[in-house]
Amino acid sequence: MEVFDNSKAKVYNFSNQPPTKADFYTIQPDSEWVISSVEISVTRPNRSKTVLNLCEVEIFGDSHCSKDQQTDLYKYGRDCDHLCECAKPGEKCFVSTGNCPSGCKAGFYGEGCNITCKPTFYGVDCLDRCNDSCKDQLCDSVNGHCIHCAAPGKRPPLCVEDCNQGFYGDDCAMNCSKNCVDSNCNVTNGTCFDCKPGFYGTYCNTSCPSKCENSVCDRYSGHCKKCSPGFYNINCNTTCPNNCHEIGCDFLSGNCTSCKDGFQGFRCEEECTGNTYGENCELTCNKNCNSTLLTTRTCNNTVGYCLYGCREGFDGDRCNNNIKSGSRSATDSPGNDNSTLIGAVVGAIFGIIVVTLIIIGIIMWRRRGLVKKSQRRHETTDHIDISSNGNSDQDDISHGNIVTNNTTQLDNDGNGIKVKVKPAVPKKPTLTINEEKSEKSVKGSGTGYYNTVTLPRGPSTTVVTLANLRSYLLTHGKEYLYKEFQNLPTNSEATMSVGLSEENKNKNRYKNICAYDHSRVHLVVNTSKKHGDYINASYLQGFNDVEKFIASQGPTKLILDDFVRMLWEQKVDKVVMLTNLYEHGKSKCDPYWPDEDEVVFGEITVKLAATQVFADYIIRRLQLSKDGHSMHPVTQFHFTSWPDKGVPENPWALVDFEQRVAASPTKRPIVVHCSAGVGRTGTFIALRNVMREAEVTQKMDFFNTVAKLRRDRYLMVQTQEQYVFLHEAAKVAMVCLNTTITSDNIVERFQQLEKKNISGKSKLEQEFEIVCDVCVDDGETIDEEGSAGVMYQNSRTVSNKLKNRFGNILPKDCYRPLLMRESSDMEDYINAVLTPSFTKRNQDVITQLPLPTTVLDFWRLITQLKISLVVAFEEQLMTTDSTIGYYLPTDENQPASCPPFQIKMCSCVQGSEWEERKLIISGPKGAEEHSLVHLRYTQTGTDPMKLLTFIKHARTYNPKHNERTLYMCRNGATYSGLACVLTLLLDRMDNDLRLTVPLVVGAIKAIRSQVIPAVNQYKILYQILKLYNETNSIYSNFNDTKSSVAPETSGQDNMGFVGNEGTEYANAKL
């Protein structure tokens, strides 16, 4: 069909064959026509002959509508009384229907584009679905902006970015505490990252004790870091002894720093004895004072005035005035006769010189006779030559056998190591590296002022035996370790000239952190390819040189090729990564591996061969290749749970990670890096070294371990918090030492644990007691005003106390899930904690059975956290325990109501050990329905076989990637915690080559200490593992699983991979 306008120009041609035969064919043009004639011709398909066989032809014309003068929009309709609502502004729509060629304008759809988008849809023709980041998936129908954000801490309108600094909570509507540093707080719950001086606590809303120096106290405990003059102890609320000098007393002990005139002793309580007087009793009474038979004292103990007059020929208060000569005694005060004074001084100097020469002669004679002996001595401390630029007027360091500002002979034969260290207790002992542009700088050379110290080659006073480790840490708290950290030497004498040169300084991620010249890694130079030899990486020694480390910064885009080149040239087969790629929106490390397949860095290709995901870390197997060379395998151990600021909440995950790294020994250097390559990197290497030291010597020396690392790289173990965390991690690691089991030895291991010692206590009981000792909850013994008050402060508020069934089983704030407040009268609190699954952090939930007053909170928790499986214990007590609220429907025909929720039961199935209900939860109008499986343990007690059967059935419901499992019992710990721990243990048995029961138990007890409360439950864990090993057929092939791991190649075997080496992705299952 052809259409011509009034000028006989063709405006339309329709030649398509209609799809089917029909009585009427309607052709809808896509634009307005002004036509005079229509010519119609019909041809047979694939033929040129034209035929005409039409019964009737009708032509319908629409009105011609013009633009509306006010809106500048075209009109449509028979009477042109409607406006075109098109996506393209000013576009003509079809006159008859109002439909637009470009679609309806955003927010509308349908014929005439006059129907508003349905909830959860927006945009042109309402074709776009609102983002999942919008609460209840509701958004503006025009632009898709969220009405409210689904998750707290997300910023409207798109709710995908974190709140701006200074805001937190739902829709970022709440202000961070004014006492947070820079008004910066956790975007989810508002907890401050750091407090302004004078405040402490989770929200920095508690004032520091008034006598803290400069109003500075510990961020969490509120304990003072230093006291104002005249006060001491952790709260600075005790007055220094009266006779202390005005500069005060020791911050912790209360011992006087110096005494007032006339007093001596640690607390200056003793008057000067004998004929001494003055400050610290360091002056001697004048020999010209008269004495009596009644006492040997001849002068006043404060100012030295003679008590009984002067000897004949002298007078004055101190009898220092020679009446005959008219001069004063040179030993007491300046006189008029300079010759007497000069003579005395010259005589004294001559005497000192003579004594010094004698001492030097004796030392030379002794050393000459003992030189062979000293050469044969076992050196426990390598040579350290460390200095610091700048003078200091601060107090001397006293650390065991370390004394600054003096060169001290510390062992009997004078054989020591001289170390140059900073003066003690620097005002700013650490340098925090959070920005590339640091105001601090490091000199490449030069020495400046320093103090000389001698470290003994014999036994160090900082050595702690394993038997005394726990008691040592109990008696040496954070404040002591902070002070010890301040005494660590810094190798300011080492030069950094290569790293700070114009050629290389842009290769450092942070301008003030680079490799020392003497310990840096040298790359192979290739001038034709402009390959220099510098990379910001340093060689470090492990304990007894058994292991070798390379501590490196996280690579930037500029040095990615150099970093991979270092792995290739050094033949590295293990890399330990301790940072995430981005933290707080800032790049911390650029990836040197591909997300999939392979990527090329310079001349080296890196291929991702396999990946295994765990809750707190990822293991990647990489393959490096270069033209003309064989493939080189590298295993990367990537710890993902170390926060950029501070340290992990507890050390259990890092110990698990450290054990994983240690399980694949190597003789090649182990590359360890974070972002700057000093803080987290230094802490991990120090942990490795003290653990090797413990295995060999049954002792640990934290101080000297870190001091050795600092000899070869700047600021290793960067902060005092990391130094404390190192001790805590070592304590946990010792609990887990030699407790790993596999399916091959689980029976033998259980038999050994059941053996009893002379006192009748089994090894299993001893193992459990040690785990409990490490996991002891300070909240049970510390008053609410102490650190536990901060830890549990939300759980103990007046409004929340009523939501706890037991006052001693509370969630720590750092592990507590925060409920979103749907209205102003709702709280964010529920007595529950988040726990890790095998593959995800904060994945599962442990909670108490709901109280009658917390049933609504329970369903809010279910729907908000997307709980897909509830594993419940002790529900049979509901009929006798009035504190347990009814929250489930009784039958399929009668839904349970808990406004705004309706809970409908779809099915109920009885098993041998359980009752299984499938539920549908309907929320507020417009909200999606939520499906839930409720699995109730119907047995009483903890029969191992019945419990195993139940847990195996629960594990068949494998939650999807964004769903969670919830475990609950009456107190929210005893049975729910047992089920949670058992699930983790069985997941490890299914997916891993090794299992450490104390490690899994301790990790959950650190979150909720009442989990596994008694040794009988701890024994049940081993019994169920033994049963599972015997009954599950997977373990008959356990050795076959081992064989699927690559054969031993440079110590890479036994790394924990499951499946064939060619597998692209081996994901640990839960």
PDB file of C-alpha atoms in Angstrom, residues 779-950:
ATOM      1  CA  GLY A 779      31.827  -8.349  81.654  1.00  0.00           C
ATOM      2  CA  GLU A 780      31.146 -10.948  84.341  1.00  0.00           C
ATOM      3  CA  THR A 781      33.678  -9.535  86.751  1.00  0.00           C
ATOM      4  CA  ILE A 782      34.003  -5.839  85.962  1.00  0.00           C
ATOM      5  CA  ASP A 783      31.623  -3.237  87.233  1.00  0.00           C
ATOM      6  CA  GLU A 784      29.378  -1.519  84.719  1.00  0.00           C
ATOM      7  CA  GLU A 785      31.420   1.638  85.122  1.00  0.00           C
ATOM      8  CA  GLY A 786      34.481  -0.196  83.789  1.00  0.00           C
ATOM      9  CA  SER A 787      35.310  -1.448  80.315  1.00  0.00           C
ATOM     10  CA  ALA A 788      32.532  -4.007  80.366  1.00  0.00           C
ATOM     11  CA  GLY A 789      30.062  -1.188  80.856  1.00  0.00           C
ATOM     12  CA  VAL A 790      31.133   0.144  77.478  1.00  0.00           C
ATOM     13  CA  MET A 791      31.095  -3.319  75.942  1.00  0.00           C
ATOM     14  CA  TYR A 792      27.506  -3.959  77.038  1.00  0.00           C
ATOM     15  CA  GLN A 793      26.226  -0.413  77.484  1.00  0.00           C
ATOM     16  CA  ASN A 794      23.297  -0.768  75.054  1.00  0.00           C
ATOM     17  CA  SER A 795      22.270  -4.091  76.580  1.00  0.00           C
ATOM     18  CA  ARG A 796      22.054  -2.513  80.025  1.00  0.00           C
ATOM     19  CA  THR A 797      19.995   0.566  79.275  1.00  0.00           C
ATOM     20  CA  VAL A 798      16.721   0.807  81.149  1.00  0.00           C
ATOM     21  CA  SER A 799      14.575   0.173  78.066  1.00  0.00           C
ATOM     22  CA  ASN A 800      16.634  -2.814  76.944  1.00  0.00           C
ATOM     23  CA  LYS A 801      17.113  -4.573  80.286  1.00  0.00           C
ATOM     24  CA  LEU A 802      13.528  -5.802  80.076  1.00  0.00           C
ATOM     25  CA  LYS A 803      14.335  -7.502  76.762  1.00  0.00           C
ATOM     26  CA  ASN A 804      16.944  -9.808  78.327  1.00  0.00           C
ATOM     27  CA  ARG A 805      15.755 -13.063  79.868  1.00  0.00           C
ATOM     28  CA  PHE A 806      18.973 -13.331  81.889  1.00  0.00           C
ATOM     29  CA  GLY A 807      20.975 -10.327  83.009  1.00  0.00           C
ATOM     30  CA  ASN A 808      24.320 -12.093  82.602  1.00  0.00           C
ATOM     31  CA  ILE A 809      23.795 -13.288  78.993  1.00  0.00           C
ATOM     32  CA  LEU A 810      24.016 -10.112  76.940  1.00  0.00           C
ATOM     33  CA  PRO A 811      25.196  -9.283  73.433  1.00  0.00           C
ATOM     34  CA  LYS A 812      28.381  -7.291  73.101  1.00  0.00           C
ATOM     35  CA  ASP A 813      27.666  -4.171  71.093  1.00  0.00           C
ATOM     36  CA  CYS A 814      30.262  -5.014  68.477  1.00  0.00           C
ATOM     37  CA  TYR A 815      28.494  -8.300  67.589  1.00  0.00           C
ATOM     38  CA  ARG A 816      24.871  -7.196  68.063  1.00  0.00           C
ATOM     39  CA  PRO A 817      22.585  -6.913  64.997  1.00  0.00           C
ATOM     40  CA  LEU A 818      20.888  -3.533  64.846  1.00  0.00           C
ATOM     41  CA  LEU A 819      17.215  -3.592  63.990  1.00  0.00           C
ATOM     42  CA  MET A 820      15.901  -0.883  61.694  1.00  0.00           C
ATOM     43  CA  ARG A 821      13.390   1.382  63.388  1.00  0.00           C
ATOM     44  CA  GLU A 822      10.185   1.322  61.343  1.00  0.00           C
ATOM     45  CA  SER A 823       8.723   3.970  63.645  1.00  0.00           C
ATOM     46  CA  SER A 824       9.930   6.343  66.322  1.00  0.00           C
ATOM     47  CA  ASP A 825       8.594   4.149  69.142  1.00  0.00           C
ATOM     48  CA  MET A 826      10.629   1.116  68.076  1.00  0.00           C
ATOM     49  CA  GLU A 827      14.123   0.290  69.352  1.00  0.00           C
ATOM     50  CA  ASP A 828      17.068  -1.203  67.483  1.00  0.00           C
ATOM     51  CA  TYR A 829      17.899  -3.655  70.291  1.00  0.00           C
ATOM     52  CA  ILE A 830      17.398  -7.418  70.465  1.00  0.00           C
ATOM     53  CA  ASN A 831      19.337  -9.909  72.569  1.00  0.00           C
ATOM     54  CA  ALA A 832      21.119 -11.625  69.694  1.00  0.00           C
ATOM     55  CA  VAL A 833      24.641 -11.904  68.292  1.00  0.00           C
ATOM     56  CA  LEU A 834      25.990 -12.351  64.780  1.00  0.00           C
ATOM     57  CA  THR A 835      28.346 -15.306  64.262  1.00  0.00           C
ATOM     58  CA  PRO A 836      30.429 -16.440  61.294  1.00  0.00           C
ATOM     59  CA  SER A 837      29.508 -19.287  59.024  1.00  0.00           C
ATOM     60  CA  PHE A 838      32.177 -21.320  57.293  1.00  0.00           C
ATOM     61  CA  THR A 839      32.316 -18.888  54.367  1.00  0.00           C
ATOM     62  CA  LYS A 840      30.982 -15.543  55.662  1.00  0.00           C
ATOM     63  CA  ARG A 841      31.489 -13.207  58.594  1.00  0.00           C
ATOM     64  CA  ASN A 842      28.469 -12.081  60.609  1.00  0.00           C
ATOM     65  CA  GLN A 843      26.363 -14.574  58.678  1.00  0.00           C
ATOM     66  CA  ASP A 844      24.317 -16.469  61.280  1.00  0.00           C
ATOM     67  CA  VAL A 845      22.479 -15.465  64.438  1.00  0.00           C
ATOM     68  CA  ILE A 846      22.295 -16.851  67.996  1.00  0.00           C
ATOM     69  CA  THR A 847      19.431 -15.582  70.142  1.00  0.00           C
ATOM     70  CA  GLN A 848      17.082 -16.412  72.991  1.00  0.00           C
ATOM     71  CA  LEU A 849      13.525 -17.670  72.586  1.00  0.00           C
ATOM     72  CA  PRO A 850      11.371 -14.535  72.368  1.00  0.00           C
ATOM     73  CA  LEU A 851       9.826 -13.072  75.483  1.00  0.00           C
ATOM     74  CA  PRO A 852       6.148 -12.099  75.329  1.00  0.00           C
ATOM     75  CA  THR A 853       7.317  -8.475  74.979  1.00  0.00           C
ATOM     76  CA  THR A 854       9.876  -9.199  72.232  1.00  0.00           C
ATOM     77  CA  VAL A 855       7.825 -11.298  69.771  1.00  0.00           C
ATOM     78  CA  LEU A 856       7.534  -8.311  67.434  1.00  0.00           C
ATOM     79  CA  ASP A 857      11.302  -7.720  67.665  1.00  0.00           C
ATOM     80  CA  PHE A 858      11.835 -11.391  66.813  1.00  0.00           C
ATOM     81  CA  TRP A 859       9.830 -11.108  63.580  1.00  0.00           C
ATOM     82  CA  ARG A 860      11.559  -7.830  62.738  1.00  0.00           C
ATOM     83  CA  LEU A 861      14.861  -9.671  63.119  1.00  0.00           C
ATOM     84  CA  ILE A 862      13.642 -12.544  60.885  1.00  0.00           C
ATOM     85  CA  THR A 863      12.491 -10.295  58.059  1.00  0.00           C
ATOM     86  CA  GLN A 864      15.187  -7.623  58.204  1.00  0.00           C
ATOM     87  CA  LEU A 865      18.112 -10.059  58.312  1.00  0.00           C
ATOM     88  CA  LYS A 866      16.487 -12.367  55.747  1.00  0.00           C
ATOM     89  CA  ILE A 867      16.512 -15.419  58.003  1.00  0.00           C
ATOM     90  CA  SER A 868      15.535 -18.465  55.933  1.00  0.00           C
ATOM     91  CA  LEU A 869      16.045 -21.174  58.588  1.00  0.00           C
ATOM     92  CA  VAL A 870      15.295 -21.141  62.314  1.00  0.00           C
ATOM     93  CA  VAL A 871      16.801 -23.947  64.418  1.00  0.00           C
ATOM     94  CA  ALA A 872      14.933 -23.928  67.744  1.00  0.00           C
ATOM     95  CA  PHE A 873      15.509 -25.759  71.042  1.00  0.00           C
ATOM     96  CA  GLU A 874      13.521 -26.043  74.286  1.00  0.00           C
ATOM     97  CA  GLU A 875      10.221 -24.850  72.824  1.00  0.00           C
ATOM     98  CA  GLN A 876       8.453 -27.578  74.795  1.00  0.00           C
ATOM     99  CA  LEU A 877       9.042 -25.362  77.868  1.00  0.00           C
ATOM    100  CA  MET A 878       6.584 -22.819  76.467  1.00  0.00           C
ATOM    101  CA  THR A 879       3.671 -24.464  78.302  1.00  0.00           C
ATOM    102  CA  THR A 880       5.345 -24.097  81.701  1.00  0.00           C
ATOM    103  CA  ASP A 881       7.596 -21.058  81.264  1.00  0.00           C
ATOM    104  CA  SER A 882       5.642 -17.810  81.155  1.00  0.00           C
ATOM    105  CA  THR A 883       8.712 -15.897  79.957  1.00  0.00           C
ATOM    106  CA  ILE A 884       8.527 -17.588  76.528  1.00  0.00           C
ATOM    107  CA  GLY A 885       6.226 -15.730  74.143  1.00  0.00           C
ATOM    108  CA  TYR A 886       3.913 -17.458  71.645  1.00  0.00           C
ATOM    109  CA  TYR A 887       5.072 -16.543  68.174  1.00  0.00           C
ATOM    110  CA  LEU A 888       3.994 -19.426  65.859  1.00  0.00           C
ATOM    111  CA  PRO A 889       0.598 -20.321  64.372  1.00  0.00           C
ATOM    112  CA  THR A 890      -0.973 -23.464  65.829  1.00  0.00           C
ATOM    113  CA  ASP A 891      -2.383 -24.821  62.567  1.00  0.00           C
ATOM    114  CA  GLU A 892      -2.570 -24.100  58.859  1.00  0.00           C
ATOM    115  CA  ASN A 893      -6.005 -22.502  59.065  1.00  0.00           C
ATOM    116  CA  GLN A 894      -5.240 -20.020  61.803  1.00  0.00           C
ATOM    117  CA  PRO A 895      -2.407 -17.540  61.054  1.00  0.00           C
ATOM    118  CA  ALA A 896      -0.611 -15.935  63.962  1.00  0.00           C
ATOM    119  CA  SER A 897      -0.893 -12.173  64.168  1.00  0.00           C
ATOM    120  CA  CYS A 898       1.836  -9.828  65.380  1.00  0.00           C
ATOM    121  CA  PRO A 899       1.033  -6.460  63.777  1.00  0.00           C
ATOM    122  CA  PRO A 900       2.207  -5.505  61.268  1.00  0.00           C
ATOM    123  CA  PHE A 901       3.125  -9.165  60.609  1.00  0.00           C
ATOM    124  CA  GLN A 902       0.872 -12.107  59.772  1.00  0.00           C
ATOM    125  CA  ILE A 903       2.500 -15.546  60.054  1.00  0.00           C
ATOM    126  CA  LYS A 904       0.872 -18.325  58.065  1.00  0.00           C
ATOM    127  CA  MET A 905       1.835 -22.007  58.342  1.00  0.00           C
ATOM    128  CA  CYS A 906       1.891 -23.779  54.965  1.00  0.00           C
ATOM    129  CA  SER A 907       2.897 -27.249  56.189  1.00  0.00           C
ATOM    130  CA  CYS A 908       4.025 -29.118  59.286  1.00  0.00           C
ATOM    131  CA  VAL A 909       6.042 -32.363  59.061  1.00  0.00           C
ATOM    132  CA  GLN A 910       7.139 -34.569  61.969  1.00  0.00           C
ATOM    133  CA  GLY A 911      10.564 -36.229  61.810  1.00  0.00           C
ATOM    134  CA  SER A 912      12.262 -38.639  64.164  1.00  0.00           C
ATOM    135  CA  GLU A 913      14.054 -35.889  66.069  1.00  0.00           C
ATOM    136  CA  TRP A 914      12.352 -32.738  64.841  1.00  0.00           C
ATOM    137  CA  GLU A 915       9.226 -30.903  63.777  1.00  0.00           C
ATOM    138  CA  GLU A 916       9.497 -28.915  60.561  1.00  0.00           C
ATOM    139  CA  ARG A 917       7.174 -26.035  59.681  1.00  0.00           C
ATOM    140  CA  LYS A 918       7.167 -23.967  56.543  1.00  0.00           C
ATOM    141  CA  LEU A 919       5.942 -20.441  57.152  1.00  0.00           C
ATOM    142  CA  ILE A 920       5.011 -17.375  55.127  1.00  0.00           C
ATOM    143  CA  ILE A 921       5.404 -14.005  56.860  1.00  0.00           C
ATOM    144  CA  SER A 922       3.407 -11.100  55.454  1.00  0.00           C
ATOM    145  CA  GLY A 923       4.576  -7.673  56.468  1.00  0.00           C
ATOM    146  CA  PRO A 924       3.225  -4.161  56.009  1.00  0.00           C
ATOM    147  CA  LYS A 925       1.142  -3.437  52.934  1.00  0.00           C
ATOM    148  CA  GLY A 926       3.286  -3.505  49.813  1.00  0.00           C
ATOM    149  CA  ALA A 927       6.123  -5.472  51.419  1.00  0.00           C
ATOM    150  CA  GLU A 928       7.211  -8.760  49.903  1.00  0.00           C
ATOM    151  CA  GLU A 929       6.270 -11.989  51.629  1.00  0.00           C
ATOM    152  CA  HIS A 930       9.030 -13.794  53.479  1.00  0.00           C
ATOM    153  CA  SER A 931       9.449 -17.581  53.421  1.00  0.00           C
ATOM    154  CA  LEU A 932      10.872 -19.382  56.449  1.00  0.00           C
ATOM    155  CA  VAL A 933      11.646 -22.940  57.518  1.00  0.00           C
ATOM    156  CA  HIS A 934      11.197 -23.431  61.273  1.00  0.00           C
ATOM    157  CA  LEU A 935      12.977 -26.544  62.554  1.00  0.00           C
ATOM    158  CA  ARG A 936      12.290 -27.532  66.162  1.00  0.00           C
ATOM    159  CA  TYR A 937      14.316 -30.136  68.063  1.00  0.00           C
ATOM    160  CA  THR A 938      11.716 -32.289  69.774  1.00  0.00           C
ATOM    161  CA  GLN A 939      14.066 -34.317  71.989  1.00  0.00           C
ATOM    162  CA  THR A 940      15.379 -33.424  75.424  1.00  0.00           C
ATOM    163  CA  GLY A 941      18.996 -33.738  76.478  1.00  0.00           C
ATOM    164  CA  THR A 942      21.995 -33.963  74.193  1.00  0.00           C
ATOM    165  CA  ASP A 943      22.205 -37.564  73.008  1.00  0.00           C
ATOM    166  CA  PRO A 944      25.064 -37.402  70.451  1.00  0.00           C
ATOM    167  CA  MET A 945      23.408 -39.561  67.779  1.00  0.00           C
ATOM    168  CA  LYS A 946      20.042 -37.800  67.994  1.00  0.00           C
ATOM    169  CA  LEU A 947      21.686 -34.403  67.970  1.00  0.00           C
ATOM    170  CA  LEU A 948      23.830 -35.374  64.973  1.00  0.00           C
ATOM    171  CA  THR A 949      20.742 -36.567  63.077  1.00  0.00           C
ATOM    172  CA  PHE A 950      19.021 -33.260  63.775  1.00  0.00           C
TER     173      PHE A 950
END
